Coordinates of C-alpha atoms in Angstrom, one line a residue:
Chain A
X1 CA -13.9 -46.7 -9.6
X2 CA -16.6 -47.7 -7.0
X3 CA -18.3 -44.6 -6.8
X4 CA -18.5 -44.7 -10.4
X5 CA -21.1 -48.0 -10.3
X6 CA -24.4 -47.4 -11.2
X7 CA -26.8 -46.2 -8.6
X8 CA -28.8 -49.2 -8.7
X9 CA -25.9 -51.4 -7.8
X10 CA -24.8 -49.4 -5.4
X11 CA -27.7 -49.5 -3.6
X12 CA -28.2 -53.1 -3.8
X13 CA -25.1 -53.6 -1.6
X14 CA -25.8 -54.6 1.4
X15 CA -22.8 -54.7 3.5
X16 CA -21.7 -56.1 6.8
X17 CA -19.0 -54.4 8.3
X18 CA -16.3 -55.8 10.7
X19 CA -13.7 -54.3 12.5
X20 CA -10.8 -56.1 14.2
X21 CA -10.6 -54.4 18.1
X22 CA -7.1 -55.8 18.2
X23 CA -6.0 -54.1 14.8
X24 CA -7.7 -50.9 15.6
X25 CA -5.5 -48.5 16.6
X26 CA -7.8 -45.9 16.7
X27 CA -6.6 -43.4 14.2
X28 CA -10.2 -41.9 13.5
X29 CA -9.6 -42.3 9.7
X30 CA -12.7 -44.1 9.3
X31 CA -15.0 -41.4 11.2
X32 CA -13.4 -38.8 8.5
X33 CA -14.2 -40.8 5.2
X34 CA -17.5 -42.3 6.5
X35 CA -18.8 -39.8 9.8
X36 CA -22.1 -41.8 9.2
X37 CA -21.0 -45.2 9.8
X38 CA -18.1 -45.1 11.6
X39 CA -17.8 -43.3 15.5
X40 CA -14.9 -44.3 18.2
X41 CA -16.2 -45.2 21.1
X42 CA -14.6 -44.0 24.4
X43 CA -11.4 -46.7 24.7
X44 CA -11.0 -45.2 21.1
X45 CA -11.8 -48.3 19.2
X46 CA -13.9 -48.0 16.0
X47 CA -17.8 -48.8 16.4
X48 CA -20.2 -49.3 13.8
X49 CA -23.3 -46.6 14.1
X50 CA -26.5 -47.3 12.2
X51 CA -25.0 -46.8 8.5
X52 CA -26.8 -43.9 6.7
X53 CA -28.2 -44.0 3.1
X54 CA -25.8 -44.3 0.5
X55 CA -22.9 -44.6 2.7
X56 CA -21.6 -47.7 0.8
X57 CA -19.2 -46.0 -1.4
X58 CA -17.7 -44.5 1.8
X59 CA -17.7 -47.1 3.1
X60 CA -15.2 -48.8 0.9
X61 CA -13.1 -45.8 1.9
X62 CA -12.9 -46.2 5.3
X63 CA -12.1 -49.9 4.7
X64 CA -9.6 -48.9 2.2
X65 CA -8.5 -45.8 4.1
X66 CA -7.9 -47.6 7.6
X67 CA -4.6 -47.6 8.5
X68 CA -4.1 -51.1 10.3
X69 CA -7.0 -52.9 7.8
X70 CA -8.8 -53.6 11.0
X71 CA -12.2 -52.9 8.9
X72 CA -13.5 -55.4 6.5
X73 CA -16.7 -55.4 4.4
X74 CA -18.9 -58.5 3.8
X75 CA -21.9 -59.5 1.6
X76 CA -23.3 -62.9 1.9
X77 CA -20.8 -64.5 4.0
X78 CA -18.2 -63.0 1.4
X79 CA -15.7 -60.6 2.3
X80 CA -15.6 -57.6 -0.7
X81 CA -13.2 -55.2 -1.4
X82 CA -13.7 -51.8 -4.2
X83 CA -16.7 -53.2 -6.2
Chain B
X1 CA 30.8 -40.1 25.7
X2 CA 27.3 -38.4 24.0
X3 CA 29.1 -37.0 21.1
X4 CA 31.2 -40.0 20.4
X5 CA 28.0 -42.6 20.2
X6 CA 26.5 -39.6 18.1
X7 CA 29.0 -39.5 15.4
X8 CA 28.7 -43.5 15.1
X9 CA 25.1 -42.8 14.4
X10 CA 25.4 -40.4 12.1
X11 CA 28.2 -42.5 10.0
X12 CA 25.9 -45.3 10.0
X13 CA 23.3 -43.1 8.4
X14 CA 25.3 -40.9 6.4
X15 CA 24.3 -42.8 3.4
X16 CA 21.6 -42.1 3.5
X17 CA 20.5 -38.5 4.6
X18 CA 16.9 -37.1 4.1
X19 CA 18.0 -34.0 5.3
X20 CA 20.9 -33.8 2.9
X21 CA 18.2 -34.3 0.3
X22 CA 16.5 -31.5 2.1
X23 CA 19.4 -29.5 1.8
X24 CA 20.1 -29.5 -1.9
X25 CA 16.4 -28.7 -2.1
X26 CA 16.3 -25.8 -0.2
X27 CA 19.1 -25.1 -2.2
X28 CA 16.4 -25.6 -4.8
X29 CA 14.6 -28.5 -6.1
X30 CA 11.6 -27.5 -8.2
X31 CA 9.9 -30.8 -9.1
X32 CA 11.3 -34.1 -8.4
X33 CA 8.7 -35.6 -9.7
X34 CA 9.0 -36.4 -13.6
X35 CA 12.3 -38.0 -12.4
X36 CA 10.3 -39.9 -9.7
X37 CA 7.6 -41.3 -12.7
X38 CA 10.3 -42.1 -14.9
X39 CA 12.3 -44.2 -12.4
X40 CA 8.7 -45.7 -10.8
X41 CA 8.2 -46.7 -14.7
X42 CA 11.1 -48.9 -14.8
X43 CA 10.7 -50.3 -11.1
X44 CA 8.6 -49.3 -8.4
X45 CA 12.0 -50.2 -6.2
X46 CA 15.2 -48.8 -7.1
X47 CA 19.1 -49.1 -5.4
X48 CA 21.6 -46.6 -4.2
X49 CA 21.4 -43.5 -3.8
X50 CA 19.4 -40.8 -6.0
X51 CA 20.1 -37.7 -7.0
X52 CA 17.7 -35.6 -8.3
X53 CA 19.0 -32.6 -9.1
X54 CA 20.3 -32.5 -12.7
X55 CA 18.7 -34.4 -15.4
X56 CA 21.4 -36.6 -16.6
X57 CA 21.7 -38.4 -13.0
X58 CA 22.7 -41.8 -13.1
X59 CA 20.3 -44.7 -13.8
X60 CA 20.1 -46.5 -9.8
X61 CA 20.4 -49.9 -9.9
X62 CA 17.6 -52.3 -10.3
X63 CA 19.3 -55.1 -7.7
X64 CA 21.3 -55.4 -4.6
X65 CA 22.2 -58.3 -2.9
X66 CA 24.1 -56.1 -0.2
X67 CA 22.1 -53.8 1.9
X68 CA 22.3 -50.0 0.0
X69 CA 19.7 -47.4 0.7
X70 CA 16.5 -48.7 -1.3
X71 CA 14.0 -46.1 -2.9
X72 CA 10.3 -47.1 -3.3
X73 CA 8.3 -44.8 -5.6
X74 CA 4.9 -47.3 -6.3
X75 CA 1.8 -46.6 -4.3
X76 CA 1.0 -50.3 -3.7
X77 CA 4.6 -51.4 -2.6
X78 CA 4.8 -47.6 0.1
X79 CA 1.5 -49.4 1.1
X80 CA 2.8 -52.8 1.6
X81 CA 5.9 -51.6 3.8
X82 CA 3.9 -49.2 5.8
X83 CA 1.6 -52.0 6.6
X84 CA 4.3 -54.7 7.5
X85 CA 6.0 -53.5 10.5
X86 CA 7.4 -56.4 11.0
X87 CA 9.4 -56.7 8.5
X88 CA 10.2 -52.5 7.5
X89 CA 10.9 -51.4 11.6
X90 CA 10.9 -47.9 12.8
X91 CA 14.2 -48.2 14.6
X92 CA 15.7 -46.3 11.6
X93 CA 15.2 -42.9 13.2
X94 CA 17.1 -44.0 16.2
X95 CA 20.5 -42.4 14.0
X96 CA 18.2 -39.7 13.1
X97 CA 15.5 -37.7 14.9
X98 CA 16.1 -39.1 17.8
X99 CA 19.6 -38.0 17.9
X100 CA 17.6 -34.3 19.1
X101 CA 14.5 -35.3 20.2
X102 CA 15.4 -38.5 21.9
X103 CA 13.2 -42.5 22.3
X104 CA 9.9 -40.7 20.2
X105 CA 7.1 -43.0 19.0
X106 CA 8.7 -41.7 15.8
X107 CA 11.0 -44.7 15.9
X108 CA 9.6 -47.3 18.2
X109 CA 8.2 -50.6 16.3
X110 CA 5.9 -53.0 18.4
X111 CA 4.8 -54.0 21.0
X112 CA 6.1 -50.8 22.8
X113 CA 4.8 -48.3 19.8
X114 CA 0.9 -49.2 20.7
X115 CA 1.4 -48.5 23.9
X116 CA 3.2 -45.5 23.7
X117 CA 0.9 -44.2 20.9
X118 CA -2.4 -45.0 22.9
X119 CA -1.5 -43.4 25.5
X120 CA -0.5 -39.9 23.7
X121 CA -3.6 -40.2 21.2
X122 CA -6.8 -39.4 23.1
X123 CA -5.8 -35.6 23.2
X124 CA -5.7 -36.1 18.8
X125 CA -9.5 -37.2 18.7
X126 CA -11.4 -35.0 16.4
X127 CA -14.1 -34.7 18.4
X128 CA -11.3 -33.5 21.9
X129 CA -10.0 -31.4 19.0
X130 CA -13.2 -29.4 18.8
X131 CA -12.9 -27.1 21.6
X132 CA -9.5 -25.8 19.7
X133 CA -11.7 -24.7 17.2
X134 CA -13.7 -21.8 17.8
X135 CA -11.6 -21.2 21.0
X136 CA -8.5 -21.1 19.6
X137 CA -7.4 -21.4 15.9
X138 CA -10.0 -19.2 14.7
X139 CA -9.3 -16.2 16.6
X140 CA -5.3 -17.1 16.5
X141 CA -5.8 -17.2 12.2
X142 CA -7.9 -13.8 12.3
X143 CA -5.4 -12.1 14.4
X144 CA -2.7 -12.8 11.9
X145 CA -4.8 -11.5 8.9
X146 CA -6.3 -8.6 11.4
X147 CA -2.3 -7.7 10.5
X148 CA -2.5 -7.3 6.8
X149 CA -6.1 -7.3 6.0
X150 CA -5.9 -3.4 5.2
X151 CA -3.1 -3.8 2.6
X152 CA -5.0 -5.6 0.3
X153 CA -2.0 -7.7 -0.6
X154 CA 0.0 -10.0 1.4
X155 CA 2.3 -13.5 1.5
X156 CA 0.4 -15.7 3.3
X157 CA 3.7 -18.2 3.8
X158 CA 5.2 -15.2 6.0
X159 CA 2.5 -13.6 7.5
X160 CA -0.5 -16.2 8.1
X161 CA 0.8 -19.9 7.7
X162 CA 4.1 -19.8 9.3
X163 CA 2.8 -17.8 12.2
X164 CA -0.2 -19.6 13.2
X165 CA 0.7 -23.7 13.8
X166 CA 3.0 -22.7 16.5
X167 CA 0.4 -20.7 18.5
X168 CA -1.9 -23.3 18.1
X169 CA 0.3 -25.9 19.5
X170 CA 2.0 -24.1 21.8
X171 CA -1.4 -23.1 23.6
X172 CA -2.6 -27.0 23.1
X173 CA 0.4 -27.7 25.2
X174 CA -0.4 -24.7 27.8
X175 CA 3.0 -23.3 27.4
X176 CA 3.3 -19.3 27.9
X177 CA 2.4 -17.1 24.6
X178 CA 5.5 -14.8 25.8
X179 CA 7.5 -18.1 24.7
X180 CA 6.7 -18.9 21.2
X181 CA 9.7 -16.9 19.1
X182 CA 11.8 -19.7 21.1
X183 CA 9.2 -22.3 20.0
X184 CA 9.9 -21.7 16.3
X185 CA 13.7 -21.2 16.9
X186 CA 14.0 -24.2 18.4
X187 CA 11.5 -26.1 15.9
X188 CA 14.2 -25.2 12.9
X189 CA 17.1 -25.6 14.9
X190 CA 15.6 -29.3 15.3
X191 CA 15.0 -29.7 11.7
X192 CA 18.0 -28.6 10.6
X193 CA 20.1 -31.3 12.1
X194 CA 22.0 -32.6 8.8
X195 CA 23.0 -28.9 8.3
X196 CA 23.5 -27.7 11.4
X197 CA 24.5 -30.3 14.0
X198 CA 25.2 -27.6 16.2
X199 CA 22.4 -25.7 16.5
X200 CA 19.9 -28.8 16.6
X201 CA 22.1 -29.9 19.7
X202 CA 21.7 -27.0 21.3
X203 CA 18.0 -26.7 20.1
X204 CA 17.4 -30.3 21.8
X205 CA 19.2 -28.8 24.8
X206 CA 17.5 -25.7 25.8
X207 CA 14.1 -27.6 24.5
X208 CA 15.1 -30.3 27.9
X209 CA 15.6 -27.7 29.6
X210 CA 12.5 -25.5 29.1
X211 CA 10.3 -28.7 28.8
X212 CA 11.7 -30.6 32.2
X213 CA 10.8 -27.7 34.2
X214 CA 7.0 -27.1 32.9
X215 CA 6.9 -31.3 33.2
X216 CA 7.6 -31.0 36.9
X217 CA 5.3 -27.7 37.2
X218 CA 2.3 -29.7 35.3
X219 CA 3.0 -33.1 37.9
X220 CA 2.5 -30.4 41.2
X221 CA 0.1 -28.6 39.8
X222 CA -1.9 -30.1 36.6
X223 CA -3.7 -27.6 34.6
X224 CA -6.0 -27.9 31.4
X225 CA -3.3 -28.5 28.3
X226 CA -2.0 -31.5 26.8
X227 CA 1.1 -31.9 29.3
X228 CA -1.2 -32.3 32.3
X229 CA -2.9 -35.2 30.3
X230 CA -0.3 -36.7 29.4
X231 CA 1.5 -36.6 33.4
X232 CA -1.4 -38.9 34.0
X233 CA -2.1 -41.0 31.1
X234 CA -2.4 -44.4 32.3
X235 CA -3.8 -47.5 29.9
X236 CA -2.8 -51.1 32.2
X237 CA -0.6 -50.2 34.5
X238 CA 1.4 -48.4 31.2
X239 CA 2.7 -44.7 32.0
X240 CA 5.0 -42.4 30.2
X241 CA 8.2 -41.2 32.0
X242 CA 9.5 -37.9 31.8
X243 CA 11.8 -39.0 29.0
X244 CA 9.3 -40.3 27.1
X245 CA 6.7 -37.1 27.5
X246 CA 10.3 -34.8 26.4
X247 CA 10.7 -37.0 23.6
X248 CA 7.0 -36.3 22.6
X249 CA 6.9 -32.8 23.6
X250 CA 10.4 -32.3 21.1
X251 CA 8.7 -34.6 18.5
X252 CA 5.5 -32.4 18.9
X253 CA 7.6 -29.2 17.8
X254 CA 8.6 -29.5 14.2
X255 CA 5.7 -32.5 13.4
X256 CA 3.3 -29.7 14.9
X257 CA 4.2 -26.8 12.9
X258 CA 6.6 -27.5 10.1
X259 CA 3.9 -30.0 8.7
X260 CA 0.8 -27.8 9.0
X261 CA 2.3 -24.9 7.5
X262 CA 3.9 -26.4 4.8
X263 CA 0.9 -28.4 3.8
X264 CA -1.7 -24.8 4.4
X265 CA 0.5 -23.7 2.1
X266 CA 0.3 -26.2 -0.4
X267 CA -3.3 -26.6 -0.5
X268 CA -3.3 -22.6 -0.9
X269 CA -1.0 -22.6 -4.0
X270 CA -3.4 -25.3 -5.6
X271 CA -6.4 -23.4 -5.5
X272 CA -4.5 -19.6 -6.6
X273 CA -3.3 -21.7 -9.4
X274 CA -6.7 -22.9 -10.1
X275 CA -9.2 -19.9 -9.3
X276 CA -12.6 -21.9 -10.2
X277 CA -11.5 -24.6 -7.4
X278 CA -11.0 -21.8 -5.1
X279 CA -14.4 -20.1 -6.2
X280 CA -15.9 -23.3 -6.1
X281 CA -14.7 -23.7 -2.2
X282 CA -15.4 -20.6 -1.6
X283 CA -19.3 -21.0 -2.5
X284 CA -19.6 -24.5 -0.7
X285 CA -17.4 -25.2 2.0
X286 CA -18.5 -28.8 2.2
X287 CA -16.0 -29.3 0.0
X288 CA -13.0 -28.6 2.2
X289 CA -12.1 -32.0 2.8
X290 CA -11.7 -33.3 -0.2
X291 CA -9.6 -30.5 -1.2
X292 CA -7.7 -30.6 1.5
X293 CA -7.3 -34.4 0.5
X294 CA -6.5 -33.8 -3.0
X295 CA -3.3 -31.3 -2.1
X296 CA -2.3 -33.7 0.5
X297 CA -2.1 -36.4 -2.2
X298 CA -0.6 -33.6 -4.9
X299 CA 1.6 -32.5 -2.7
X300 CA 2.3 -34.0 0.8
X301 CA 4.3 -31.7 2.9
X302 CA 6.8 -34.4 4.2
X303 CA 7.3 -36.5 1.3
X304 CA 9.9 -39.3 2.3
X305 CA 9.7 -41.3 5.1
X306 CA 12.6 -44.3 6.1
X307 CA 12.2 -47.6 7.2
X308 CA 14.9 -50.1 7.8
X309 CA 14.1 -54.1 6.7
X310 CA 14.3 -56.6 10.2
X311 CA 14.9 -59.3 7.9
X312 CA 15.1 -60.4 3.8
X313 CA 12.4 -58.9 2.1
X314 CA 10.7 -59.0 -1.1
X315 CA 8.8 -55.7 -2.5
X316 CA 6.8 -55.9 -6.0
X317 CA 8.6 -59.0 -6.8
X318 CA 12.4 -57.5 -6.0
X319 CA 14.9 -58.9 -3.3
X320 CA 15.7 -56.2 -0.5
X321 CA 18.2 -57.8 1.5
X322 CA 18.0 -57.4 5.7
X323 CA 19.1 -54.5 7.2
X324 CA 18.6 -51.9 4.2
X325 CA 17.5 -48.4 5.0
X326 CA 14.5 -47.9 2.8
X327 CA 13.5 -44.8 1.3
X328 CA 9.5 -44.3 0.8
X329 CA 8.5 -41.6 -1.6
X330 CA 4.9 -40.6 -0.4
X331 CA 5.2 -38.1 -3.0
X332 CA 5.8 -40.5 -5.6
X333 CA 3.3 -42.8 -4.5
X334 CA 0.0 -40.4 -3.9
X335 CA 1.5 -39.7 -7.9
X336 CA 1.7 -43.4 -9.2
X337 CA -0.5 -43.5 -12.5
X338 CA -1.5 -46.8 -12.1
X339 CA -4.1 -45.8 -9.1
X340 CA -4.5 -42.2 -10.3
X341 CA -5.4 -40.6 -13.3
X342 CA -3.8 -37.8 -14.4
X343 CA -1.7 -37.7 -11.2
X344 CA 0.6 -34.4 -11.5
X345 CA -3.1 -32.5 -11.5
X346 CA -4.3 -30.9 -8.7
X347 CA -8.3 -31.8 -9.1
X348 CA -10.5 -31.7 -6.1
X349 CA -13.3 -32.8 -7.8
X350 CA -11.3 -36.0 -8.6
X351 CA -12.3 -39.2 -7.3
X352 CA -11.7 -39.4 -3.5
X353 CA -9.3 -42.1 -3.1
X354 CA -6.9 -43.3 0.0
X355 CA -3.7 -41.4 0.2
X356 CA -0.1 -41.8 1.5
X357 CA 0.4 -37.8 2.4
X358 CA -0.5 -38.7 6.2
X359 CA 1.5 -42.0 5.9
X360 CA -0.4 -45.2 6.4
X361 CA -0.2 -48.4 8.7
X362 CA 0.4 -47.9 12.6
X363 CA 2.6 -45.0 12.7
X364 CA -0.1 -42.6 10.5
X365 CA 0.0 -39.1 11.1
X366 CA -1.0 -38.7 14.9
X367 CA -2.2 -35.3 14.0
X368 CA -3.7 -35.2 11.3
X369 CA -7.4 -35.0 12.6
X370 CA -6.0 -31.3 14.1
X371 CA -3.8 -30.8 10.7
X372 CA -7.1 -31.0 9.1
X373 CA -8.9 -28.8 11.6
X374 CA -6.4 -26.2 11.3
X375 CA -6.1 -26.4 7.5
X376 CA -9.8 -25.6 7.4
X377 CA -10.1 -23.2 9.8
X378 CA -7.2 -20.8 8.1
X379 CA -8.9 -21.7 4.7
X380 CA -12.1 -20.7 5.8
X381 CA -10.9 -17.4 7.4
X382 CA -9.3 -16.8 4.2
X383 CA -12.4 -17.0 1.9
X384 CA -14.8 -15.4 5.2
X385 CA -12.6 -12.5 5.1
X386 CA -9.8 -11.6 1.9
X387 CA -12.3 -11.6 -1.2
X388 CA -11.6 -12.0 -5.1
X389 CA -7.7 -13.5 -4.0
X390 CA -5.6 -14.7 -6.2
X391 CA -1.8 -14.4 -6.7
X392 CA -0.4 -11.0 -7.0
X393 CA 0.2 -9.8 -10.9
X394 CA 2.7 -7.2 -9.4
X395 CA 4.6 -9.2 -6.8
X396 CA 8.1 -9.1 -7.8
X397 CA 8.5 -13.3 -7.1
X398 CA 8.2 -16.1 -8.7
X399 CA 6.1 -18.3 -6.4
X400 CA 6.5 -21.9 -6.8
X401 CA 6.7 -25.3 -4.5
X402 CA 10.0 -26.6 -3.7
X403 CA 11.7 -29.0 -1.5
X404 CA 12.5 -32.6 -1.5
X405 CA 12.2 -33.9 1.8
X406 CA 9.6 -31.5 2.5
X407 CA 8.0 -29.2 0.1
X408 CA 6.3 -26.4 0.1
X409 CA 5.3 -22.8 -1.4
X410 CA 8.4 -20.7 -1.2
X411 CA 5.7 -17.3 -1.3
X412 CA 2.3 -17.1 -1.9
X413 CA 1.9 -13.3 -2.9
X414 CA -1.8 -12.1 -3.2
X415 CA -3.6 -9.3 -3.2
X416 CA -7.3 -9.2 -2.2
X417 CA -10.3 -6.9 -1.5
X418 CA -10.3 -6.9 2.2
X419 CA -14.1 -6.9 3.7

């Protein structure tokens, strides 16, 4: 459904990302759904590159796609899931 | 003393046998999967075991309080398990795989999985895997269609995907090109371990064998493949032994090829069965991954995995009593309506959502950044090279996906204008 929000709202998100370095296990899967946001670093723990423009909808798929849920999104101290 | 604590392994697991599943497929199981929706209706969890290859098969029980095999067929309860390793352990393949291809990451549960995995998954990086690209994959895929190009018609299950996965891993492991026939021998004979118990023991065998000596070769002399790495892998003080880099090596085999060429294979049939996604693909090739994505979730290659619950359990609201094996349809899941609309349809333009095809949680396809990689770089060659495919109106087949445990084209006949 998320990538089905209006544009607008989509880029009124602004999201913080977290990722948990002892739940990473370093699949990769969030490079793959989001290669703008997401690199692995060279101990092959997820890091957070500058995000690109209208990366938020991928964004919720590397959250949702990461195997261990080591990634979580936040807005305003909140933590979101799929708008 | 081997064969006897074999045999109490395989008793204990007899119940319940993927590879008997697999079996009856072969034999010939079209499409489990209007069975699979009608049982995921009434519960997402189901007891006993399943047969699915008549349609007036008994109705499974809804309840156990006994430990039977337990059948999961919901997206969101495959999830849950996958994600609690804790509670759904690994160990289950003990009595299973690693009968042939002995203590694999396959079936270790934590703390000793991380480790193990860590130190085997640098060499599975996308960006590591890059080098395999243009050096490798590519020129192994166009010397397989170099073969039939000419013809103008060909079955790409025989002649392109069945023949290149093994090459590719084979050369990513730095063993000899002279070798792989034995590679792909051995990879069924370790497959076929419910049928054949004597051929996968001997498989497993001659695999030690082969594999101890080029272990010992790679620790005198390291060279630049994936055995050299992984002779000196180190992450705190943590090393593999040379049973543990066997076990790999032998797990390697069959998760290496039988995967990739079932899955090229299935993305393949998709788009012959629907020529404007191929056209489409074949006019933007940005669109690869999300094709790719789309068959793996239509139809994942390996489509049941086991777990075996640690302790009591409950799954979408249903007791599963402590020690049950637990049968997870990925299949089923990547299928469930109430996540995906229209589910049987293959759609690449659908939206991209999460999948189970590569599993999920900590034991998620190690290779699938390089499954991906390879997947493209056939498809690619395919639609570079063969134009105007599409199925064969003349072949004398019937080509269709089949399998249970793993499923797959059993022919894809086409005929092309070659370039």
């Amino acid at each position: 459904m998320r990538d089905r929000l209006p544009d607008e709202r989509i880029a009124a998100l602004s999201l913080q990302i977290l990722i948990d370095r002892d739940k990473c296990m370093g699949s990769g899967n969030c490079v793959f759904w989001a290669p703008g946001t997401f690199d692995l670093g060279d101990d092959g723990i997820s890091v957070v590159l500058e995000p690109a423009e209208g990366e938020e909808s991928k964004m919720f798929l590397a959250q949702e796609g990461c195997p261990t849920r080591a990634i979580s999104l936040w807005r305003d101290g909140v933590e979101v899931t799929s708008p | 003393m081997m064969s006897a604590s074999l045999d109490e392994t395989v008793a204990e697991t007899a119940p319940f046998d993927p590879f008997e599943l697999q079996d009856t497929v072969t034999g010939d199981i079209r499409d489990p999967y209007p069975r699979m929706a009608d049982l995921r209706r009434q519960s997402a969890v189901h007891f006993g075991n399943i047969d699915f290859t008549g349609s007036d098969d008994p109705e499974p029980p809804l309840v156990s309080e006994v430990p039977v095999p337990v059948s999961v067929f919901g997206h969101d309860e495959v999830v849950s398990v996958l994600r609690d390793d804790r509670t759904y352990s690994s160990t289950v393949y003990e009595g299973i795989m690693g009968v042939v291809m002995g203590p694999t990451i396959l079936q270790m549960d934590a703390p000793r999985h991380k480790v193990q995995r860590a130190l085997v998954s640098p060499a599975f990086r996308s960006r590591i895997l890059e080098r395999w690209e243009t050096e490798l994959v590519r020129s192994v895929v166009d010397d397989l269609i170099d073969a039939f190009a000419a013809r103008g018609r060909a079955d790409l299950v025989r002649e392109l995907n069945f023949g290149f996965p093994v090459q590719v891993i084979a050369r990513i492991l730095g063993l000899p090109m002279v070798d792989y026939p034995k590679f792909q021998e051995w990879t069924i004979g370790l497959i076929s371990v419910a049928s054949n118990w004597d051929r996968a023991m001997a498989a497993s065998e001659e695999l030690r064998v082969y594999l101890t000596a080029v272990i010992e070769q790679r620790r005198r002399q390291p060279a630049d493949d994936l055995i050299s790495d992984l002779v000196v892998a180190e992450i705190e003080g943590e090393r593999l032994s040379d049973e543990d880099i066997l076990a790999f090596l032998r797990l390697l085999l069959p998760a290496g090829v039988e995967t990739t060429y079932r899955a090229t294979g299935n993305l393949l049939f998709g788009l012959l069965q629907h020529p404007e996604q191929l056209e489409a693909l074949r006019n933007d090739r940005a669109l690869f991954p999300q094709a790719f994505e789309e068959s793996l979730r239509w139809e994942p290659p390996v489509t049941v995995i086991l777990r075996k619950t640690l302790k009591d359990a409950v799954l979408g609201g249903v007791p599963i009593p402590a020690n049950s094996d637990v049968g997870l349809f990925l299949g089923a899941a990547n299928r469930d309506d109430r996540r995906y609309a229209d589910p049987d349809t293959f759609d690449m333009f659908r939206q991209a959502q999460q999948h189970v095809g590569f599993g999920f949680g900590v034991h998620m396809c190690l290779g699938m950044h390089l499954a991906r990689m390879e997947a493209r770089v056939a498809v690619n060659a395919i639609l570079d090279r063969l134009d105007d495919i599409r199925f064969d109106p003349d072949a004398d087949d019937d080509p269709h996906i089949h399998g249970m445990a793993f499923r797959s084209p059993t022919s894809l006949p086409v005929c092309f204008s070659p370039r």
